[in-house]
Amino acid sequence: MRFGYFDDKSREYVITRPDTPLPWINYLGTDSFFGLISNTAGGYSFYKDARLRRLTRYRYNNAPLDMGGRYIYLRDADSGEIWSPSWMPTRVDLDSYECRHGMGYTVITSKKKGVEAHIRYFVPLNLECEVWDVTLANEREDEVNLDLFSAVEFALWDAWDDSTNFQRNFNTGEVEVPDLHIDPDGGDVLRGTIFHKTEYRERRNHFAYFACSEPLNGFDTQRDAFLGPNRGWDRPLVVESGQSKNSIAHGWQPIGSHHLKLHLKPGEAKRVIFLLGYHENSTNEKFDPADSNTINKAGVLPVIREFLSLDRVDKAFEELREYWKELLSKFTVVTPDEDTNRMVNIWNAYQCMITFNMSRSASYFESGIGRGMGFRDSAQDLLGFVHIVPERARERLLDLAATQLINGGAFHQYSPLTKRGNNDVGSGFNDDPHWLVLATAAYVKETGDLSILDEMVPYENQRGTEMPLFEHLQRAIQYTLERLGPHQLPLIGRADWNDCLNLNCFSDTPGQSFQTTTNQDGNTAESVMIAGLFILSCQEMVQLASIVASHTVTKAYDFHAPEFYLEKAQQMEQAVWQAGWDGEWFRRAYDAFGEPLGSRLNDEGQIFIEPQGLCVMAGLGVEDGKARQALDAVRDRLATPHGVVLLNPAYSRYQLRLGEISSYPPGYKENASIFCHSNPWIMIAETVIGRGDRAFDYYKRINPSVREAISEVHRCEPYVYAQTIAGKDAPTHGEAKNSWLTGTASWNYVAITQYILGIKPTYNGLSIHPVIPSDWQGFEAKRIFRGVVYNIKVERCSSSSSTRLIVDGQLIEGYVIPIPPEGTLEVNVVMELAEN
Ligand code: BGC
Ligand code: NOJ
């Protein structure tokens, strides 16, 4: 069952009914001002940091789920009937409804009794403010008299404190509403603007504003006054009575609501703009007059004035459309498969950009107060967006590296506001440092910018500790080499990629954090997954070290030559064959007692997905058939129609020695759900052994666009990946959770574009090596790589018995297109694949 459809031409998903199984959301904002918005206008906004600079309040896990947002209420002044054009929060039936989630904007259109409402929400480029562009049209034969009320609830900035510290917070709320009739500024914008300024009197220099382009009939800023006693957002007293109270918040819950009276003739339409924004003043120019508590508005008024103009709003919207069009033009494909085209060209790339901005901080599953920017997460996200915004990828890499620990390890996360690492969710996840190596490698391959390797970057943000980025990567490798266990495999530390495999945390205390508790000595539990990752990382270091060897003359650190990394990779491979191979597949780990996990010797958790993917990706067993064996075991034991589960059999009981993984009921999360992030590793591994049909089959199983047809089962948004889909042991097999912010986005993007379609950046040029399904006759792609447009045509050719790569008419050896001479704008590539 579907709840909408894809409009690929407009790059939109169109939701045709408001009662989707879960709120289906989108993101607003591209740079520093962001918002989450659901298909019924729920959600909230923040400046840079969803925890520390929250503008509007949202109550997670509410009933109904999606309550709190950017609301408009309409009231027919003649009949007294009220409704919300976005359905929520009144939930009054609408005559028609449509929500279009597009690239950085959402448009909700609905009709009720001959009144059409059209609301376009977006954040203009480079602006710290969101626009609600509302058009109301009268389709009746008579005049319509409407009361329009806007409504937002302000958060008192720190979202954590806001939802816990009520003994203080019920006293601090403050607003400013310039007098409606006296206009001190000579213009009229102040007349419709509500300023939220809690804590501005003391240490905050920032405030929020909620402005309106039309003259007001009234306003409200105190929640109780607006809602009325014992009422909720579904039926505010002020809306019902058609008269606002001009309330001023003193403590309690500050809100912003404008009241407009509109009279529309038959056929007449009226457009109203609302702006919800953030502004920061300098400390010594906070107040006007200087010795008052009144906000100095000199800096913000020009912005409000500019963006309350209809033309400016239209222009800003066009700029946003252009911006996304340009970003998404970096890589486009035309394949025989519609779901592939739509994900690669639009939604998967878009989701990669959203994970870049949000990491794992703010979604409808991530509350925005729990997690900052993950080290591992942000590094992996980069794999999916580096070709879209390479300059920002560069900055991200340097930010990440600057939080790296001096011993080569990593804080598990850092704050987006301060860019400093912290221990809130622990450190000592022993896989972390390697993702920095892979991300840097991806950046260098994409851009050819070698200078980044010499960039001086501090450790732990400490001045005086600066070292070239390359040395940071060396230390990442060193970190593992200094932490090898009894089988010469990497010690797992707190956990590896699988945050829930906490083999050094024997926890019997309710509520204790599995992520930060370590009570075993840590010298025994080992990870085969990190072994695979380490080998991948060393393979990149071989290349990077030879680049550094040839272009950097003096090195202020202990430089290891490529041979060093080659040797370390070989040694690790031997350790894997000695202790990490179970006979038919790769083992997962050794626990704190030195017992294997992911082995036939176990009753449960006999086989895990991660090492099968990563070890084969690193090339292990490709020659001697072991890779094929491991992947066949994945097919036989882990694959389901909804995707590949993380492990099998699921753990049926909690086990002290395993940690969080066994805390989940079977089939959920790390305990044998289809943990989508790890599925593309299997797709890639299948391409490594040349099995295109199987790789693509796995790709389709979790592709959200394919799953659109079973939205009642999948339940999450059909246009983006979710972190998990309940596995075969779960009663709700096939149900997705934790959509949007997941490494699934970038890895699936990499799997389909670089391995199945096979268009892959390398240090020496773009490589074309498709491993596509046998029933495809070919496909076309346009890829912008290092400033050059590559027009690529892949076709099966009955005349050739082997693959031929023809570049601008010339036959080329191998798969890599040599970097064209300076000044080349376009390269035409034909890849002939042998008939099956
Ligand atoms: C989840 C993991 C997540 C971790 C992060 C766990 O509860 O199951 O998926 O990575 O928390 O803190
Ligand atoms: C989600 C986390 O964000 C990610 O870093 C981790 O690898 C997976 N969960 C698996 O546990």
Short mmCIF file of N, CA and C in Angstrom, two decimals, residues 453-571:
data_model
loop_
_atom_site.label_atom_id
_atom_site.label_comp_id
_atom_site.label_asym_id
_atom_site.label_seq_id
_atom_site.Cartn_x
_atom_site.Cartn_y
_atom_site.Cartn_z
N LEU A 453 47.05 16.33 2.71
CA LEU A 453 47.88 15.41 3.50
C LEU A 453 48.92 16.16 4.32
N ASP A 454 49.29 17.34 3.84
CA ASP A 454 50.29 18.15 4.55
C ASP A 454 49.66 19.16 5.49
N GLU A 455 48.38 19.26 5.46
CA GLU A 455 47.67 20.25 6.29
C GLU A 455 47.98 20.01 7.77
N MET A 456 48.37 21.08 8.46
CA MET A 456 48.72 20.92 9.88
C MET A 456 47.46 20.90 10.73
N VAL A 457 47.30 19.86 11.49
CA VAL A 457 46.08 19.68 12.28
C VAL A 457 46.47 19.29 13.71
N PRO A 458 45.83 19.92 14.69
CA PRO A 458 46.16 19.56 16.07
C PRO A 458 45.52 18.24 16.49
N TYR A 459 45.95 17.72 17.61
CA TYR A 459 45.26 16.59 18.26
C TYR A 459 44.42 17.16 19.41
N GLU A 460 43.26 16.57 19.59
CA GLU A 460 42.35 16.97 20.68
C GLU A 460 42.18 18.49 20.74
N ASN A 461 42.24 19.15 19.61
CA ASN A 461 42.09 20.60 19.50
C ASN A 461 43.10 21.38 20.35
N GLN A 462 44.20 20.77 20.72
CA GLN A 462 45.19 21.44 21.56
C GLN A 462 46.20 22.18 20.71
N ARG A 463 46.30 23.47 20.96
CA ARG A 463 47.29 24.24 20.22
C ARG A 463 48.70 23.71 20.55
N GLY A 464 49.57 23.70 19.57
CA GLY A 464 50.94 23.23 19.81
C GLY A 464 51.13 21.76 19.46
N THR A 465 50.04 21.05 19.18
CA THR A 465 50.19 19.61 18.87
C THR A 465 50.07 19.35 17.37
N GLU A 466 50.06 20.40 16.56
CA GLU A 466 49.78 20.25 15.13
C GLU A 466 50.75 19.31 14.43
N MET A 467 50.20 18.48 13.60
CA MET A 467 50.98 17.57 12.76
C MET A 467 50.27 17.47 11.41
N PRO A 468 51.01 17.14 10.35
CA PRO A 468 50.33 16.98 9.05
C PRO A 468 49.24 15.91 9.15
N LEU A 469 48.20 16.10 8.37
CA LEU A 469 47.10 15.14 8.39
C LEU A 469 47.60 13.72 8.16
N PHE A 470 48.58 13.57 7.28
CA PHE A 470 49.08 12.22 7.00
C PHE A 470 49.58 11.53 8.27
N GLU A 471 50.22 12.30 9.14
CA GLU A 471 50.71 11.71 10.39
C GLU A 471 49.52 11.27 11.27
N HIS A 472 48.41 12.00 11.18
CA HIS A 472 47.21 11.56 11.91
C HIS A 472 46.79 10.17 11.42
N LEU A 473 46.88 9.98 10.11
CA LEU A 473 46.48 8.70 9.55
C LEU A 473 47.45 7.60 9.99
N GLN A 474 48.72 7.96 10.01
CA GLN A 474 49.71 6.97 10.48
C GLN A 474 49.38 6.54 11.90
N ARG A 475 49.00 7.52 12.71
CA ARG A 475 48.71 7.18 14.10
C ARG A 475 47.46 6.32 14.22
N ALA A 476 46.55 6.50 13.29
CA ALA A 476 45.35 5.66 13.29
C ALA A 476 45.75 4.20 13.13
N ILE A 477 46.69 3.96 12.22
CA ILE A 477 47.17 2.59 11.98
C ILE A 477 47.94 2.09 13.20
N GLN A 478 48.78 2.99 13.70
CA GLN A 478 49.59 2.65 14.87
C GLN A 478 48.71 2.27 16.06
N TYR A 479 47.60 2.97 16.17
CA TYR A 479 46.66 2.73 17.28
C TYR A 479 46.27 1.25 17.32
N THR A 480 45.98 0.69 16.15
CA THR A 480 45.60 -0.73 16.10
C THR A 480 46.81 -1.62 16.34
N LEU A 481 47.94 -1.25 15.73
CA LEU A 481 49.13 -2.10 15.89
C LEU A 481 49.54 -2.21 17.35
N GLU A 482 49.27 -1.14 18.10
CA GLU A 482 49.61 -1.17 19.53
C GLU A 482 48.54 -1.88 20.35
N ARG A 483 47.50 -2.30 19.71
CA ARG A 483 46.39 -2.94 20.43
C ARG A 483 45.99 -4.25 19.74
N LEU A 484 46.93 -5.16 19.68
CA LEU A 484 46.61 -6.47 19.11
C LEU A 484 46.40 -7.46 20.26
N GLY A 485 45.51 -8.41 20.03
CA GLY A 485 45.18 -9.36 21.09
C GLY A 485 45.92 -10.68 20.96
N PRO A 486 45.49 -11.69 21.72
CA PRO A 486 46.16 -12.98 21.76
C PRO A 486 46.28 -13.66 20.39
N HIS A 487 45.33 -13.39 19.49
CA HIS A 487 45.42 -14.01 18.15
C HIS A 487 46.01 -13.05 17.12
N GLN A 488 46.63 -12.00 17.62
CA GLN A 488 47.19 -10.96 16.73
C GLN A 488 46.09 -10.25 15.92
N LEU A 489 44.87 -10.36 16.40
CA LEU A 489 43.76 -9.60 15.80
C LEU A 489 43.58 -8.33 16.62
N PRO A 490 42.96 -7.29 16.05
CA PRO A 490 42.80 -6.04 16.80
C PRO A 490 41.91 -6.23 18.03
N LEU A 491 42.35 -5.65 19.14
CA LEU A 491 41.49 -5.63 20.33
C LEU A 491 40.27 -4.77 20.00
N ILE A 492 39.15 -5.17 20.56
CA ILE A 492 37.91 -4.48 20.16
C ILE A 492 37.67 -3.18 20.95
N GLY A 493 38.27 -3.07 22.15
CA GLY A 493 38.00 -1.87 22.96
C GLY A 493 36.57 -1.88 23.46
N ARG A 494 35.95 -0.71 23.49
CA ARG A 494 34.55 -0.65 23.95
C ARG A 494 33.62 -1.38 23.01
N ALA A 495 33.92 -1.27 21.74
CA ALA A 495 33.14 -1.92 20.69
C ALA A 495 33.81 -1.53 19.38
N ASP A 496 33.34 -2.12 18.29
CA ASP A 496 33.82 -1.64 16.99
C ASP A 496 32.64 -1.02 16.26
N TRP A 497 32.58 -1.14 14.93
CA TRP A 497 31.46 -0.54 14.20
C TRP A 497 30.13 -0.90 14.85
N ASN A 498 30.06 -2.11 15.34
CA ASN A 498 28.85 -2.54 16.03
C ASN A 498 28.93 -2.04 17.47
N ASP A 499 28.34 -0.89 17.69
CA ASP A 499 28.41 -0.22 19.00
C ASP A 499 27.92 -1.10 20.14
N CYS A 500 27.20 -2.14 19.80
CA CYS A 500 26.54 -2.94 20.83
C CYS A 500 27.27 -4.23 21.15
N LEU A 501 28.38 -4.44 20.48
CA LEU A 501 29.19 -5.61 20.80
C LEU A 501 30.19 -5.18 21.88
N ASN A 502 29.69 -5.08 23.10
CA ASN A 502 30.49 -4.50 24.19
C ASN A 502 31.11 -5.63 24.99
N LEU A 503 32.22 -6.13 24.47
CA LEU A 503 32.78 -7.36 25.03
C LEU A 503 33.60 -7.13 26.29
N ASN A 504 33.85 -5.85 26.59
CA ASN A 504 34.59 -5.56 27.81
C ASN A 504 33.73 -4.87 28.85
N CYS A 505 32.44 -5.02 28.72
CA CYS A 505 31.53 -4.36 29.64
C CYS A 505 30.55 -5.42 30.15
N PHE A 506 30.83 -5.95 31.29
CA PHE A 506 29.90 -6.95 31.85
C PHE A 506 28.94 -6.18 32.75
N SER A 507 27.78 -5.90 32.25
CA SER A 507 26.91 -4.99 32.99
C SER A 507 25.69 -5.70 33.55
N ASP A 508 25.54 -5.62 34.87
CA ASP A 508 24.34 -6.20 35.49
C ASP A 508 23.54 -5.13 36.24
N THR A 509 23.82 -3.88 35.93
CA THR A 509 23.15 -2.79 36.62
C THR A 509 22.16 -2.13 35.68
N PRO A 510 20.88 -2.12 36.04
CA PRO A 510 19.89 -1.53 35.12
C PRO A 510 20.25 -0.09 34.75
N GLY A 511 20.10 0.22 33.49
CA GLY A 511 20.28 1.60 33.06
C GLY A 511 21.73 2.00 32.87
N GLN A 512 22.67 1.19 33.29
CA GLN A 512 24.08 1.56 33.10
C GLN A 512 24.38 1.63 31.60
N SER A 513 25.20 2.61 31.22
CA SER A 513 25.48 2.77 29.79
C SER A 513 26.44 1.69 29.30
N PHE A 514 26.00 1.00 28.26
CA PHE A 514 26.89 0.00 27.66
C PHE A 514 28.02 0.70 26.92
N GLN A 515 27.75 1.94 26.53
CA GLN A 515 28.71 2.64 25.68
C GLN A 515 29.88 3.20 26.49
N THR A 516 29.65 3.47 27.77
CA THR A 516 30.72 4.11 28.53
C THR A 516 31.26 3.23 29.65
N THR A 517 30.69 2.06 29.82
CA THR A 517 31.16 1.21 30.91
C THR A 517 32.17 0.19 30.40
N THR A 518 33.32 0.14 31.04
CA THR A 518 34.31 -0.88 30.72
C THR A 518 34.79 -1.45 32.03
N ASN A 519 34.58 -2.73 32.25
CA ASN A 519 35.05 -3.29 33.51
C ASN A 519 35.87 -4.57 33.34
N GLN A 520 36.21 -4.88 32.08
CA GLN A 520 37.15 -5.98 31.84
C GLN A 520 38.49 -5.36 31.46
N ASP A 521 39.55 -6.17 31.48
CA ASP A 521 40.86 -5.53 31.24
C ASP A 521 41.09 -5.15 29.78
N GLY A 522 40.27 -5.67 28.88
CA GLY A 522 40.36 -5.22 27.49
C GLY A 522 41.49 -5.86 26.70
N ASN A 523 42.23 -6.79 27.29
CA ASN A 523 43.39 -7.35 26.60
C ASN A 523 43.11 -8.65 25.86
N THR A 524 41.87 -9.08 25.87
CA THR A 524 41.57 -10.37 25.26
C THR A 524 40.57 -10.28 24.11
N ALA A 525 39.51 -9.50 24.30
CA ALA A 525 38.45 -9.50 23.27
C ALA A 525 38.95 -8.84 21.99
N GLU A 526 38.77 -9.55 20.88
CA GLU A 526 39.31 -9.10 19.59
C GLU A 526 38.21 -9.02 18.55
N SER A 527 38.47 -8.26 17.51
CA SER A 527 37.45 -8.07 16.46
C SER A 527 37.98 -8.43 15.08
N VAL A 528 37.32 -9.38 14.43
CA VAL A 528 37.70 -9.72 13.06
C VAL A 528 37.22 -8.62 12.10
N MET A 529 36.13 -7.97 12.51
CA MET A 529 35.65 -6.85 11.70
C MET A 529 36.72 -5.75 11.60
N ILE A 530 37.33 -5.42 12.74
CA ILE A 530 38.39 -4.39 12.66
C ILE A 530 39.57 -4.90 11.84
N ALA A 531 39.80 -6.20 11.91
CA ALA A 531 40.90 -6.74 11.10
C ALA A 531 40.67 -6.44 9.61
N GLY A 532 39.44 -6.71 9.16
CA GLY A 532 39.11 -6.43 7.75
C GLY A 532 39.25 -4.95 7.45
N LEU A 533 38.74 -4.14 8.36
CA LEU A 533 38.80 -2.69 8.18
C LEU A 533 40.26 -2.21 8.17
N PHE A 534 41.05 -2.78 9.04
CA PHE A 534 42.48 -2.42 9.13
C PHE A 534 43.18 -2.71 7.79
N ILE A 535 42.84 -3.85 7.22
CA ILE A 535 43.49 -4.19 5.94
C ILE A 535 43.07 -3.19 4.85
N LEU A 536 41.78 -2.87 4.84
CA LEU A 536 41.32 -1.86 3.87
C LEU A 536 42.06 -0.54 4.07
N SER A 537 42.21 -0.20 5.33
CA SER A 537 42.84 1.06 5.67
C SER A 537 44.33 1.04 5.27
N CYS A 538 44.99 -0.09 5.51
CA CYS A 538 46.40 -0.21 5.11
C CYS A 538 46.55 -0.12 3.59
N GLN A 539 45.57 -0.70 2.87
CA GLN A 539 45.66 -0.65 1.40
C GLN A 539 45.64 0.81 0.94
N GLU A 540 44.85 1.63 1.60
CA GLU A 540 44.84 3.06 1.24
C GLU A 540 46.16 3.71 1.66
N MET A 541 46.69 3.29 2.81
CA MET A 541 47.94 3.89 3.29
C MET A 541 49.11 3.59 2.36
N VAL A 542 49.06 2.43 1.74
CA VAL A 542 50.12 2.09 0.78
C VAL A 542 50.14 3.18 -0.30
N GLN A 543 48.97 3.51 -0.79
CA GLN A 543 48.87 4.53 -1.86
C GLN A 543 49.22 5.92 -1.34
N LEU A 544 48.63 6.25 -0.18
CA LEU A 544 48.84 7.60 0.35
C LEU A 544 50.31 7.81 0.71
N ALA A 545 50.92 6.76 1.28
CA ALA A 545 52.32 6.89 1.66
C ALA A 545 53.20 7.09 0.43
N SER A 546 52.86 6.44 -0.66
CA SER A 546 53.72 6.65 -1.83
C SER A 546 53.50 8.05 -2.40
N ILE A 547 52.31 8.58 -2.26
CA ILE A 547 52.10 9.98 -2.69
C ILE A 547 52.95 10.91 -1.83
N VAL A 548 52.86 10.70 -0.51
CA VAL A 548 53.60 11.58 0.40
C VAL A 548 55.10 11.42 0.15
N ALA A 549 55.55 10.18 -0.04
CA ALA A 549 56.98 9.95 -0.28
C ALA A 549 57.46 10.73 -1.49
N SER A 550 56.60 10.83 -2.50
CA SER A 550 57.09 11.48 -3.71
C SER A 550 56.88 13.00 -3.71
N HIS A 551 56.00 13.52 -2.89
CA HIS A 551 55.84 14.97 -3.02
C HIS A 551 56.20 15.80 -1.79
N THR A 552 56.37 15.17 -0.64
CA THR A 552 56.74 15.97 0.53
C THR A 552 58.20 15.70 0.84
N VAL A 553 58.99 16.75 0.89
CA VAL A 553 60.43 16.54 1.02
C VAL A 553 60.82 16.22 2.47
N THR A 554 60.55 17.18 3.37
CA THR A 554 60.94 16.91 4.76
C THR A 554 59.72 16.51 5.55
N LYS A 555 59.91 15.56 6.38
CA LYS A 555 58.79 15.09 7.19
C LYS A 555 59.17 15.21 8.65
N ALA A 556 58.35 15.97 9.37
CA ALA A 556 58.66 16.23 10.77
C ALA A 556 58.12 15.13 11.66
N TYR A 557 58.08 13.93 11.13
CA TYR A 557 57.55 12.83 11.92
C TYR A 557 58.15 11.54 11.36
N ASP A 558 57.87 10.47 12.07
CA ASP A 558 58.40 9.17 11.68
C ASP A 558 57.58 8.62 10.53
N PHE A 559 58.08 8.77 9.34
CA PHE A 559 57.32 8.39 8.15
C PHE A 559 57.49 6.91 7.83
N HIS A 560 56.38 6.24 7.60
CA HIS A 560 56.48 4.84 7.19
C HIS A 560 56.25 4.72 5.69
N ALA A 561 57.13 4.00 5.05
CA ALA A 561 57.04 3.83 3.59
C ALA A 561 55.89 2.87 3.25
N PRO A 562 55.46 2.88 1.99
CA PRO A 562 54.35 2.02 1.57
C PRO A 562 54.55 0.56 1.97
N GLU A 563 55.81 0.09 1.90
CA GLU A 563 56.08 -1.33 2.20
C GLU A 563 55.64 -1.69 3.61
N PHE A 564 55.79 -0.72 4.52
CA PHE A 564 55.40 -0.96 5.91
C PHE A 564 53.92 -1.33 5.98
N TYR A 565 53.11 -0.57 5.25
CA TYR A 565 51.66 -0.80 5.32
C TYR A 565 51.28 -2.09 4.59
N LEU A 566 52.02 -2.37 3.56
CA LEU A 566 51.78 -3.61 2.83
C LEU A 566 52.03 -4.81 3.74
N GLU A 567 53.12 -4.72 4.45
CA GLU A 567 53.51 -5.81 5.34
C GLU A 567 52.49 -5.97 6.49
N LYS A 568 52.06 -4.84 7.04
CA LYS A 568 51.10 -4.92 8.15
C LYS A 568 49.77 -5.53 7.67
N ALA A 569 49.40 -5.18 6.46
CA ALA A 569 48.16 -5.73 5.91
C ALA A 569 48.31 -7.24 5.74
N GLN A 570 49.48 -7.66 5.25
CA GLN A 570 49.69 -9.10 5.05
C GLN A 570 49.68 -9.86 6.36
N GLN A 571 50.32 -9.25 7.37
CA GLN A 571 50.34 -9.92 8.68
C GLN A 571 48.92 -10.06 9.23
#
